[in-house]
Short mmCIF file of C-alpha atoms in Angstrom, two decimals:
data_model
loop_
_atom_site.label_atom_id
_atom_site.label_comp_id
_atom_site.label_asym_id
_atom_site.label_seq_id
_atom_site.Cartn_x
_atom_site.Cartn_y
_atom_site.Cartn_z
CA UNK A 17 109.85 83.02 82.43
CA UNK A 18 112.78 84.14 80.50
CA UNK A 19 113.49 87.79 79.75
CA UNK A 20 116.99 87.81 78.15
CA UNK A 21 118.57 88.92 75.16
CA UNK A 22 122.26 88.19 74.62
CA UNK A 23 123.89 85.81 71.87
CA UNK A 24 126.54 83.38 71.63
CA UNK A 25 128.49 81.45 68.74
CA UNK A 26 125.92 78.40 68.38
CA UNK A 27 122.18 80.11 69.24
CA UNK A 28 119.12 77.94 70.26
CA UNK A 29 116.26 80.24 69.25
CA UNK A 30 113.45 80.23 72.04
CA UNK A 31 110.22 83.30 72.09
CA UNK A 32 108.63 83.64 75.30
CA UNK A 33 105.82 85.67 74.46
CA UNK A 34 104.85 86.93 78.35
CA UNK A 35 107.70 89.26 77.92
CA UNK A 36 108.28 89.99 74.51
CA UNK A 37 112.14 88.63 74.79
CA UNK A 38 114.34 86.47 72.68
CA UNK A 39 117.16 83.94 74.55
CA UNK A 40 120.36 82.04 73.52
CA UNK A 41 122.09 79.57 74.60
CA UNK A 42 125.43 78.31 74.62
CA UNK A 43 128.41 75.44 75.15
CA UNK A 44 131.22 77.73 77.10
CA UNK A 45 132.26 75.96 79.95
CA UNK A 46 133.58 76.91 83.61
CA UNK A 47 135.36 76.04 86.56
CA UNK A 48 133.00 76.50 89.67
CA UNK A 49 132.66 79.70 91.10
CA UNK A 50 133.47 81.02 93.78
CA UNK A 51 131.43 84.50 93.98
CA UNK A 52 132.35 87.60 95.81
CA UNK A 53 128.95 88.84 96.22
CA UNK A 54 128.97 92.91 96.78
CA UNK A 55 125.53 94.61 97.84
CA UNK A 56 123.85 96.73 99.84
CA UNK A 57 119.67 96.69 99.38
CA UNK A 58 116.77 95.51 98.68
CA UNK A 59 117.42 95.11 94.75
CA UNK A 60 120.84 93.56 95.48
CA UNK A 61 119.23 90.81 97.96
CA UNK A 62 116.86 89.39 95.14
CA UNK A 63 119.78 88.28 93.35
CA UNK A 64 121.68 87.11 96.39
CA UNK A 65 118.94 85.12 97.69
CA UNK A 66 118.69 83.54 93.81
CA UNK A 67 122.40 82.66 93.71
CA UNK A 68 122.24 81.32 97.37
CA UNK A 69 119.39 79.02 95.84
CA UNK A 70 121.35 78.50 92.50
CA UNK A 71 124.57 76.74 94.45
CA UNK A 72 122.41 74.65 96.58
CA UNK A 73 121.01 73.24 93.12
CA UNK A 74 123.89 73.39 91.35
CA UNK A 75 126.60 72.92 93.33
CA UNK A 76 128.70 72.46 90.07
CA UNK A 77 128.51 75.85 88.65
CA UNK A 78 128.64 77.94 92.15
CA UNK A 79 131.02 76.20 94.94
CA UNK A 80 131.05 79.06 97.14
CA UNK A 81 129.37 82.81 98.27
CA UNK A 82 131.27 85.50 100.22
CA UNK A 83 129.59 88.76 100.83
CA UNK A 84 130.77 92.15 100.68
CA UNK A 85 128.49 95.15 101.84
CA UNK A 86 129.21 98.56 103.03
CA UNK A 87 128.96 99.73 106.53
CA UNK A 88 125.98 100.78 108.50
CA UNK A 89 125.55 104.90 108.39
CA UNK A 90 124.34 106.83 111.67
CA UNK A 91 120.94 108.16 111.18
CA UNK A 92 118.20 110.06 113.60
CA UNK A 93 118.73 112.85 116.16
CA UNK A 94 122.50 113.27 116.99
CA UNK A 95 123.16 110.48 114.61
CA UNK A 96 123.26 107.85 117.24
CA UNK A 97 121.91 105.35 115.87
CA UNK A 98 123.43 102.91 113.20
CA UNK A 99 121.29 101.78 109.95
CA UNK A 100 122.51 98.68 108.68
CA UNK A 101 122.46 97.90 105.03
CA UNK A 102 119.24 95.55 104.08
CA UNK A 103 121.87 92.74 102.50
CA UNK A 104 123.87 92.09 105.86
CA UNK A 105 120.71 91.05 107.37
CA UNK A 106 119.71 88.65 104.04
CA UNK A 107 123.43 87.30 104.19
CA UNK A 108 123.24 86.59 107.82
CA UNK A 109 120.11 84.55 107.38
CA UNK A 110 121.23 82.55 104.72
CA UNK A 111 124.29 82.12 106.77
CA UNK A 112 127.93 83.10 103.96
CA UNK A 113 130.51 85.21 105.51
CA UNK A 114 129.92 88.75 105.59
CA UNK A 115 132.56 91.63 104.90
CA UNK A 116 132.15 95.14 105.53
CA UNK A 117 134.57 98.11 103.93
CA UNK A 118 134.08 101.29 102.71
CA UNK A 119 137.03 101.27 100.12
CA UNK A 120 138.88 98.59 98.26
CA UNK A 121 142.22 100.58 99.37
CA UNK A 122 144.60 98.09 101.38
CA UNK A 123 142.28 95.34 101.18
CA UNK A 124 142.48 92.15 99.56
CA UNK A 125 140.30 89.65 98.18
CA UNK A 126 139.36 87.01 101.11
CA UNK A 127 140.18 83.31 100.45
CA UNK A 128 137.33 81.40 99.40
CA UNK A 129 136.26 77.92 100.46
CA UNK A 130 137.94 75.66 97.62
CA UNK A 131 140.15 77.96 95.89
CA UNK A 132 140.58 81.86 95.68
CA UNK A 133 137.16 84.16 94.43
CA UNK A 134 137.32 83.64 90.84
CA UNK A 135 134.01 85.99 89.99
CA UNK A 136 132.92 89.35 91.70
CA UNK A 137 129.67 90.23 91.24
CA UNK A 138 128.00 93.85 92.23
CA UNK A 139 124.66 95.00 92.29
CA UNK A 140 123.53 98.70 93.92
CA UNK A 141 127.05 98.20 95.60
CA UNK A 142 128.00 102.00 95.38
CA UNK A 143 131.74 101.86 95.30
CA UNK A 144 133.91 101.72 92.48
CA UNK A 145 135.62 97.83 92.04
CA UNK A 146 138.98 98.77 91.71
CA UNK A 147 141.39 97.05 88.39
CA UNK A 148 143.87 95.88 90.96
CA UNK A 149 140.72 93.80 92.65
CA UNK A 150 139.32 92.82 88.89
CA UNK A 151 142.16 91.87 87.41
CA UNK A 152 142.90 89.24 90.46
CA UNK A 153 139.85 87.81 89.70
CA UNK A 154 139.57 84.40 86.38
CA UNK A 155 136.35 86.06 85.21
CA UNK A 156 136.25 89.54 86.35
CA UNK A 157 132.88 91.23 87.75
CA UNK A 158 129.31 91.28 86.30
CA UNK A 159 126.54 93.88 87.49
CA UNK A 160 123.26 93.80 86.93
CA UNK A 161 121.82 97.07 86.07
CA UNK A 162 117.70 98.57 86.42
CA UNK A 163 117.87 99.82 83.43
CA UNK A 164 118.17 99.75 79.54
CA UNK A 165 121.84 101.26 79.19
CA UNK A 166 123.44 103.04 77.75
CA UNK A 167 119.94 104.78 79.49
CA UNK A 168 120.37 106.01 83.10
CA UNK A 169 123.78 104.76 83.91
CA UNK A 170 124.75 105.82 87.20
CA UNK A 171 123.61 104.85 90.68
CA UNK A 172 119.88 106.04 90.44
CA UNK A 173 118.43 104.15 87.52
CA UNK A 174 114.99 103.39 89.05
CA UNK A 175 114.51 107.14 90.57
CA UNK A 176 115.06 108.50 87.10
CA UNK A 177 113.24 106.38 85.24
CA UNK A 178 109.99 107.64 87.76
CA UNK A 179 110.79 110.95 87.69
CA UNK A 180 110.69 110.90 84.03
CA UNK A 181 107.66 109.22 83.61
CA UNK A 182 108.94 106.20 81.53
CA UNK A 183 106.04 103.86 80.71
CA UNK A 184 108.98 101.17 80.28
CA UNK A 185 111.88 99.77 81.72
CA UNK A 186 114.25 97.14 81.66
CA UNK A 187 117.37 95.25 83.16
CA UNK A 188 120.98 95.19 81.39
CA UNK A 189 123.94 92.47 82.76
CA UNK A 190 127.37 93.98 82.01
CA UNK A 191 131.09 93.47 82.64
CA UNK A 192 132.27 95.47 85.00
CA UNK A 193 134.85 98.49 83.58
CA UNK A 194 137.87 98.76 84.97
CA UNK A 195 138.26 102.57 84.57
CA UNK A 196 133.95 103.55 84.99
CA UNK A 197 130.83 102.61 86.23
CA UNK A 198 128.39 101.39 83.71
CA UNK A 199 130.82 101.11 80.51
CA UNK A 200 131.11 97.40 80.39
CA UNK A 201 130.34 94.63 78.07
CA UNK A 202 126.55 94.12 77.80
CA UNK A 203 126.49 90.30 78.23
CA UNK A 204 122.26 90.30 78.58
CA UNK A 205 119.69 92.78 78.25
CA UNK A 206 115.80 92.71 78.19
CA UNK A 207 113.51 94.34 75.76
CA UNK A 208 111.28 96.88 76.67
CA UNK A 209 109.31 96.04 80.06
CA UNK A 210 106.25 97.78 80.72
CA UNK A 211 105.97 99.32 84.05
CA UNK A 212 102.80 98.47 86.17
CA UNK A 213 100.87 101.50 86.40
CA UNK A 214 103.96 103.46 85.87
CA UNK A 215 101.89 106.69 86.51
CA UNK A 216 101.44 105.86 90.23
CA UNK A 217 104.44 103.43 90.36
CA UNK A 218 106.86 104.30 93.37
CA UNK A 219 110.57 103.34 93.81
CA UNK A 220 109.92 100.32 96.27
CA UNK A 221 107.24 98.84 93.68
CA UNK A 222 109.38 99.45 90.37
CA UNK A 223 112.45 98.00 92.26
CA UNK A 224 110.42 95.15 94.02
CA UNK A 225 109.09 94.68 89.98
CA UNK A 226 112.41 94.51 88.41
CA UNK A 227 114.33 92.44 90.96
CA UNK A 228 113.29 89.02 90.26
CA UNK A 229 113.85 89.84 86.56
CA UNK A 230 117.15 90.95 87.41
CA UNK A 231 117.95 87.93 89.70
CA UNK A 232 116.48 85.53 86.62
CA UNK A 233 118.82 87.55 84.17
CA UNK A 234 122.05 86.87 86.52
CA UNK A 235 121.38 82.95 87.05
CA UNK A 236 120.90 82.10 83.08
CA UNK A 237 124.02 84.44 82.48
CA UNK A 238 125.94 82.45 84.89
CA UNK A 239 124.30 78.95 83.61
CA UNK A 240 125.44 79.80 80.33
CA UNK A 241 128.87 80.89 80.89
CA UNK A 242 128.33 84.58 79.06
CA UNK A 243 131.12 85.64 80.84
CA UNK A 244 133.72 83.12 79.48
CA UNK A 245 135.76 85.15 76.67
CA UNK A 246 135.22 85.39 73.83
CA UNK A 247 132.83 87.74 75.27
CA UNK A 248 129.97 89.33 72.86
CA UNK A 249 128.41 92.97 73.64
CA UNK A 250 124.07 92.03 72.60
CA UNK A 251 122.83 95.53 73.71
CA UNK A 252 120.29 96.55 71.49
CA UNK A 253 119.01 99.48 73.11
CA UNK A 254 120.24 103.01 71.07
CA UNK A 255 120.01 106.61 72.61
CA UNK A 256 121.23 109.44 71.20
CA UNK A 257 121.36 111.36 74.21
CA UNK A 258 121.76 108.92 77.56
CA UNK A 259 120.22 110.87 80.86
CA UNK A 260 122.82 109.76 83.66
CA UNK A 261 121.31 109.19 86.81
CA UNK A 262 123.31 110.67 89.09
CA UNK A 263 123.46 109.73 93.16
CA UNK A 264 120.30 111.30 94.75
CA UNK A 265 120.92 114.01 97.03
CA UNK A 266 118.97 116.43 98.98
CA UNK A 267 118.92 119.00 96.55
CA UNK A 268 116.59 116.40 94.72
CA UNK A 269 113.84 116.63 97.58
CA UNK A 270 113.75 120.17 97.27
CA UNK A 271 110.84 121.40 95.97
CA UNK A 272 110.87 123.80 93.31
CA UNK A 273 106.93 125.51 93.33
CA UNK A 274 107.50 128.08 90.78
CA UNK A 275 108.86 125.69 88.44
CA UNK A 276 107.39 121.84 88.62
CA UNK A 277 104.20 120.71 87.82
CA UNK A 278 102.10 118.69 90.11
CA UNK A 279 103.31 115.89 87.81
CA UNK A 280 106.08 116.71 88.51
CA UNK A 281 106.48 116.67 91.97
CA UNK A 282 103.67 114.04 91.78
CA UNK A 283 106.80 111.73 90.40
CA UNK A 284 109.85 113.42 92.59
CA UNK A 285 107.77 111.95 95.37
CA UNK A 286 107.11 108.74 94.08
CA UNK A 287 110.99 108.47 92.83
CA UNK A 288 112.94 109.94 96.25
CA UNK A 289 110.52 109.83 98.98
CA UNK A 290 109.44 112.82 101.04
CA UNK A 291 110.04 116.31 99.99
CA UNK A 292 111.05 119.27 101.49
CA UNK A 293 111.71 123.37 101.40
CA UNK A 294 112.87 125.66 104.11
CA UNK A 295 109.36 127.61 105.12
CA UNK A 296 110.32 131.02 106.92
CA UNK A 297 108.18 130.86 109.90
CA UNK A 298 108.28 134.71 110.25
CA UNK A 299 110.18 137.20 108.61
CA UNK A 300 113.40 135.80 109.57
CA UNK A 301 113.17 132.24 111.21
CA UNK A 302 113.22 129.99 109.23
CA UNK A 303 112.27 125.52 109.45
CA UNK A 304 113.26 122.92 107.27
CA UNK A 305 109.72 121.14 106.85
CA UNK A 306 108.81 117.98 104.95
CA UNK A 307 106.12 117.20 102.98
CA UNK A 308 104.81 114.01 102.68
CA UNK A 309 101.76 111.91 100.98
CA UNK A 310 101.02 113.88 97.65
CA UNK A 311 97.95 113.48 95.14
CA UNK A 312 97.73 115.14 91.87
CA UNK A 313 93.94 116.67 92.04
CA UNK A 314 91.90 118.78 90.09
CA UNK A 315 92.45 122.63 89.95
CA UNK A 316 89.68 123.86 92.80
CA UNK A 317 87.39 126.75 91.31
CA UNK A 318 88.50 129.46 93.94
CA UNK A 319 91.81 128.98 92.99
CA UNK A 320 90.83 129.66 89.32
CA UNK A 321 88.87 132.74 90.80
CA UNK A 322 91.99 133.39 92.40
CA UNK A 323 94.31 133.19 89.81
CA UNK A 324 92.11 135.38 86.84
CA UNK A 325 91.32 137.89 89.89
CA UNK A 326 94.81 139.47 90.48
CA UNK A 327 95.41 142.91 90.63
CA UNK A 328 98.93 144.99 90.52
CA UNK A 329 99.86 148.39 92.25
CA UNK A 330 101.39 149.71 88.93
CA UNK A 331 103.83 151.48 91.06
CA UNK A 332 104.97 148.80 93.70
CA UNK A 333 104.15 145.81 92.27
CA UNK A 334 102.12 144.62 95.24
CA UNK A 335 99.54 142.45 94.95
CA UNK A 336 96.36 144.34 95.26
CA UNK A 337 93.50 142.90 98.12
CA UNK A 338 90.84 140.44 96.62
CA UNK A 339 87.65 138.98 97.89
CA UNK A 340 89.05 135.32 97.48
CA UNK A 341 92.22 136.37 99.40
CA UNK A 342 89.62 134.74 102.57
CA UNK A 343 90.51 131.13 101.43
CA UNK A 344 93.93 131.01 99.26
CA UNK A 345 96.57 131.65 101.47
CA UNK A 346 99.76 131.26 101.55
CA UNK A 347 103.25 130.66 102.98
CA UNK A 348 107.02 132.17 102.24
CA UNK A 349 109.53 129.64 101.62
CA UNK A 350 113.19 130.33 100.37
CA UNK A 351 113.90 129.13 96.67
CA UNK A 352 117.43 128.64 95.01
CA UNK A 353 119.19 131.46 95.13
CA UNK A 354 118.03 132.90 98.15
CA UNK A 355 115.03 134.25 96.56
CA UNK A 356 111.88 134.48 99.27
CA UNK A 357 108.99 132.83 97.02
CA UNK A 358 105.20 132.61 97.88
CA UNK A 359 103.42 129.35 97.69
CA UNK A 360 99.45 129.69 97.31
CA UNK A 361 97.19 126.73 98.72
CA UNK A 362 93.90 126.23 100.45
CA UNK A 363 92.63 123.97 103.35
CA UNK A 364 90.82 120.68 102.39
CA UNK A 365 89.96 119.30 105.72
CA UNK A 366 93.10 118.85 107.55
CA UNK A 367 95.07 118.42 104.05
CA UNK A 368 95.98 121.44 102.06
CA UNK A 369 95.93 121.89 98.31
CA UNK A 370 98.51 123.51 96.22
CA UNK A 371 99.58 125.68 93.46
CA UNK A 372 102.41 124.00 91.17
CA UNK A 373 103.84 125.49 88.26
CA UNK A 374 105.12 128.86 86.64
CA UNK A 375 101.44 129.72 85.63
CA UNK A 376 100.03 127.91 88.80
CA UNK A 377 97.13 126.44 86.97
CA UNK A 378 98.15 122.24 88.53
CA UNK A 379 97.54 121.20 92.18
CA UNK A 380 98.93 118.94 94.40
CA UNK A 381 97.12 117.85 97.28
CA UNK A 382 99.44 117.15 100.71
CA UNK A 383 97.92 115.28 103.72
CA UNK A 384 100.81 115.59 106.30
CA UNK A 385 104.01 117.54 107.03
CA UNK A 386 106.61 117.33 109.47
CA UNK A 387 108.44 120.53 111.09
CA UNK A 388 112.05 119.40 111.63
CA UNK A 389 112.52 117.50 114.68
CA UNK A 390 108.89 117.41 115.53
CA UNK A 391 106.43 114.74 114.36
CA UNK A 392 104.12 114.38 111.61
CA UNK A 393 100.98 116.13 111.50
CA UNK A 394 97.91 117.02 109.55
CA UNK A 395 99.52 119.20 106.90
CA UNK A 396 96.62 121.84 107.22
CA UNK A 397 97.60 121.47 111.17
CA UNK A 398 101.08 122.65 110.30
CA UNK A 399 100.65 125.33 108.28
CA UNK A 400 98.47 127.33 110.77
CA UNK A 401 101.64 128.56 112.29
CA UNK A 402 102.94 129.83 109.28
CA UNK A 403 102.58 133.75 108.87
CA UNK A 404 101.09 134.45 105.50
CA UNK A 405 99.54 137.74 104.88
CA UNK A 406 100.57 138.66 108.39
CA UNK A 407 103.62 139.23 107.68
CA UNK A 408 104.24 139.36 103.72
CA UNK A 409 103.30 141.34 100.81
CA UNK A 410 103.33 139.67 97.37
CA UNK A 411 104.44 141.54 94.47
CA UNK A 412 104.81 140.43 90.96
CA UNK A 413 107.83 138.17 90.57
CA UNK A 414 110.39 138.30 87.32
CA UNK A 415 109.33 136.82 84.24
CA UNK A 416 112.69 134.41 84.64
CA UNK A 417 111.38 133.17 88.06
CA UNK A 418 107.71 131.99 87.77
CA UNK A 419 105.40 132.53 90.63
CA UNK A 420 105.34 135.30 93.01
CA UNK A 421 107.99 137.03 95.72
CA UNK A 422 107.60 138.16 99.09
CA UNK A 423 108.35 141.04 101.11
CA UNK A 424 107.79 141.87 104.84
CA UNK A 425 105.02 144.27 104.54
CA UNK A 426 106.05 148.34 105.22
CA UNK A 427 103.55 148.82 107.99
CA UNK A 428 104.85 146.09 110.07
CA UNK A 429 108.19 147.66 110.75
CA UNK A 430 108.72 145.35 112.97
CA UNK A 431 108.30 147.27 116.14
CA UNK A 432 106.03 144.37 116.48
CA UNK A 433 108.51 141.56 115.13
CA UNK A 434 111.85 142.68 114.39
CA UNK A 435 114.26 145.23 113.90
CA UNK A 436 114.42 147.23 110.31
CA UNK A 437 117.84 146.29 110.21
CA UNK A 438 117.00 142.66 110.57
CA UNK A 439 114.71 143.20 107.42
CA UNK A 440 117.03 145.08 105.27
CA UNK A 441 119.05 142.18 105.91
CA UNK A 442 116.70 139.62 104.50
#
């Protein structure tokens, strides 16, 4: 199954109607290749394993695979232990030499068996491929990109293409640009791909979808010698406005309550993994605490209650007492800012559901949590120990920051918890 798009000077028409694609062919010609292969995961390994399989068949158009990947990071508790990338492990099995560097400065090209690397070819490498490295190179560097660019260039194409709920995707192969990521010749490209239940679709399923079409894409590139000048640019794809996908960070995982929907954090999860905010555990500790396995769920009728229910002191603000106040509770988290937000849920079973949104009308429900350092728990478990209405008094919150603040209530003074001056501080 085909799902290319690219032309050449003397086109064989072929439709392959499973994906909705068109393909060329061509006559350009080669001498074999000898690959520098950079990578790092899972997406990367599909098309290593495919070129691995590609020279044993076809000895005459690949002669030889060297492998560059980055090096392991620490991870865990006092960063003592080393995570290695995925690809070292699928280079090592299929036994080609394996490189590891962090930078391209004061390192040169290895020698290859039969002749010097005359192709480099990266996919989710992460570091720029310098011009002095390209230009030492016969036929220069191809990538293979998740995505339909000029769409989502940058190094997160599949998380932004979940967290913006795209019903389709696609793959692009490209030159690589000597002077930026993601500006190169389009050499292939797919049409529109539909995603596979793209409302529930997480990043390991879209990028275990797309990486055999990506792999596919790279092999009939190669077989056809697309990247033999004269080269032709076939993208086909037009936006207006390109989203860049910049490098997820941990800002990303941050969730925003008084802003997001549940479908939207519903897809932040699905896109980066688990989330997180910093709860204040009383009025001045605070704990970084993740959250983890989310479900978007029906709005629960005492939070409606709730919600149409609340009263204001006209003079202070505060929220006034309410019958329902027995079931929605809440905790105090800190928000960008430094603003101390409230976040309304209720207990369902040992999960908890929450409020999402400016008007917190959406839910979300969350099944377990994790207090830093500790382990994962029941999340209704975990927020037990968080002091709600202990502690806090909500008040209306500005009209520019959705939701509702928090303030250590007056007639704790914290003879009980902690000093006034600690409070004024807060």
């Amino acid at each position: 199954m085909r799902c290319l798009r690219y032309v050449v000077r003397k086109p064989a028409f072929t439709h392959f109607s499973s994906c909705s694609a068109r393909y060329y062919s061509t006559t350009k010609t080669s001498k074999p290749l000898r690959i520098l292969f950079c990578g790092s995961e899972e997406f990367s390994a599909a098309s290593l394993k495919a070129l691995h399989e590609e020279q044993i068949q076809n000895p005459g158009l690949i002669q030889s695979i060297d492998v560059l990947i980055r090096p392991g990071k620490p991870f865990g508790r006092n960063f003592k232990t080393i995570r290695e990338v995925p690809l070292k492990t699928t280079a090592s099995l299929l036994g080609l030499k394996v490189y590891e560097r962090d930078t391209f400065t004061g390192w040169d090209l290895p020698k290859a068996k039969g002749g010097p690397i005359n192709l480099i070819i990266a996919v989710s490498f992460g570091l720029f491929v310098p011009p002095r490295i390209l230009n030492s190179v016969e036929y220069g560097g191809l990538n293979v990109h998740p995505s339909l660019l000029p769409e989502f260039r940058g190094p997160a194409p599949l998380q932004y293409s979940i967290m913006h709920g795209l019903p389709k995707t696609g793959v692009t192969l490209q030159t690589l640009d000597p002077k930026a990521f993601d500006q190169g010749t389009i050499l292939a490209q797919s049409l529109s791909i539909p995603i596979p239940n793209y409302k529930t679709t997480t990043y390991g399923e879209l990028r275990d979808f797309l990486a055999p079409k990506a792999a596919e894409m790279l092999i009939q590139v190669l077989r056809d010698r697309a990247f033999v000048p004269p080269l032709q640019d076939v993208g086909w794809y037009k936006s207006t406005k390109p989203i860049h996908a910049y490098k997820i960070s941990a800002a990303d995982k941050e969730i925003k309550w008084h802003e997001w929907t549940s479908v939207m954090v519903d897809r932040q999860y699905r896109a980066v993994g688990r989330l997180w905010n910093n709860i204040r555990v009383n009025i001045v500790e605070k704990k970084h605490v993740l959250f983890d396995n989310f479900e978007v769920v029906p709005k629960p009728a005492i939070f409606k209650e709730w919600i149409h229910g609340r009263k204001y002191d006209e003079k202070t603000g505060h929220l006034l007492p309410q019958k329902s106040d027995e079931q929605v509770r809440f905790f105090v988290y800190e928000a960008e800012g430094n603003k101390v937000m409230a976040q309304m849920y209720i207990e369902d079973g040992e999960a908890i559901i929450l409020c999402c949104g400016m008007d917190r009308v959406d839910c979300v429900k969350v099944r377990r949590m994790t207090v830093g350092g500790e382990s994962s728990k029941p999340a209704a478990q975990v927020t037990r120990q968080f002091k709600g209405r202990e502690l806090w008094q909500l008040i209306r919150g500005a009209r520019n920051v959705g939701g509702m603040s928090a303030q250590p209530r007056e007639e704790l003074t914290i003879r009980k918890y902690v000093s006034r001056k600690e409070i004024e501080a807060i």
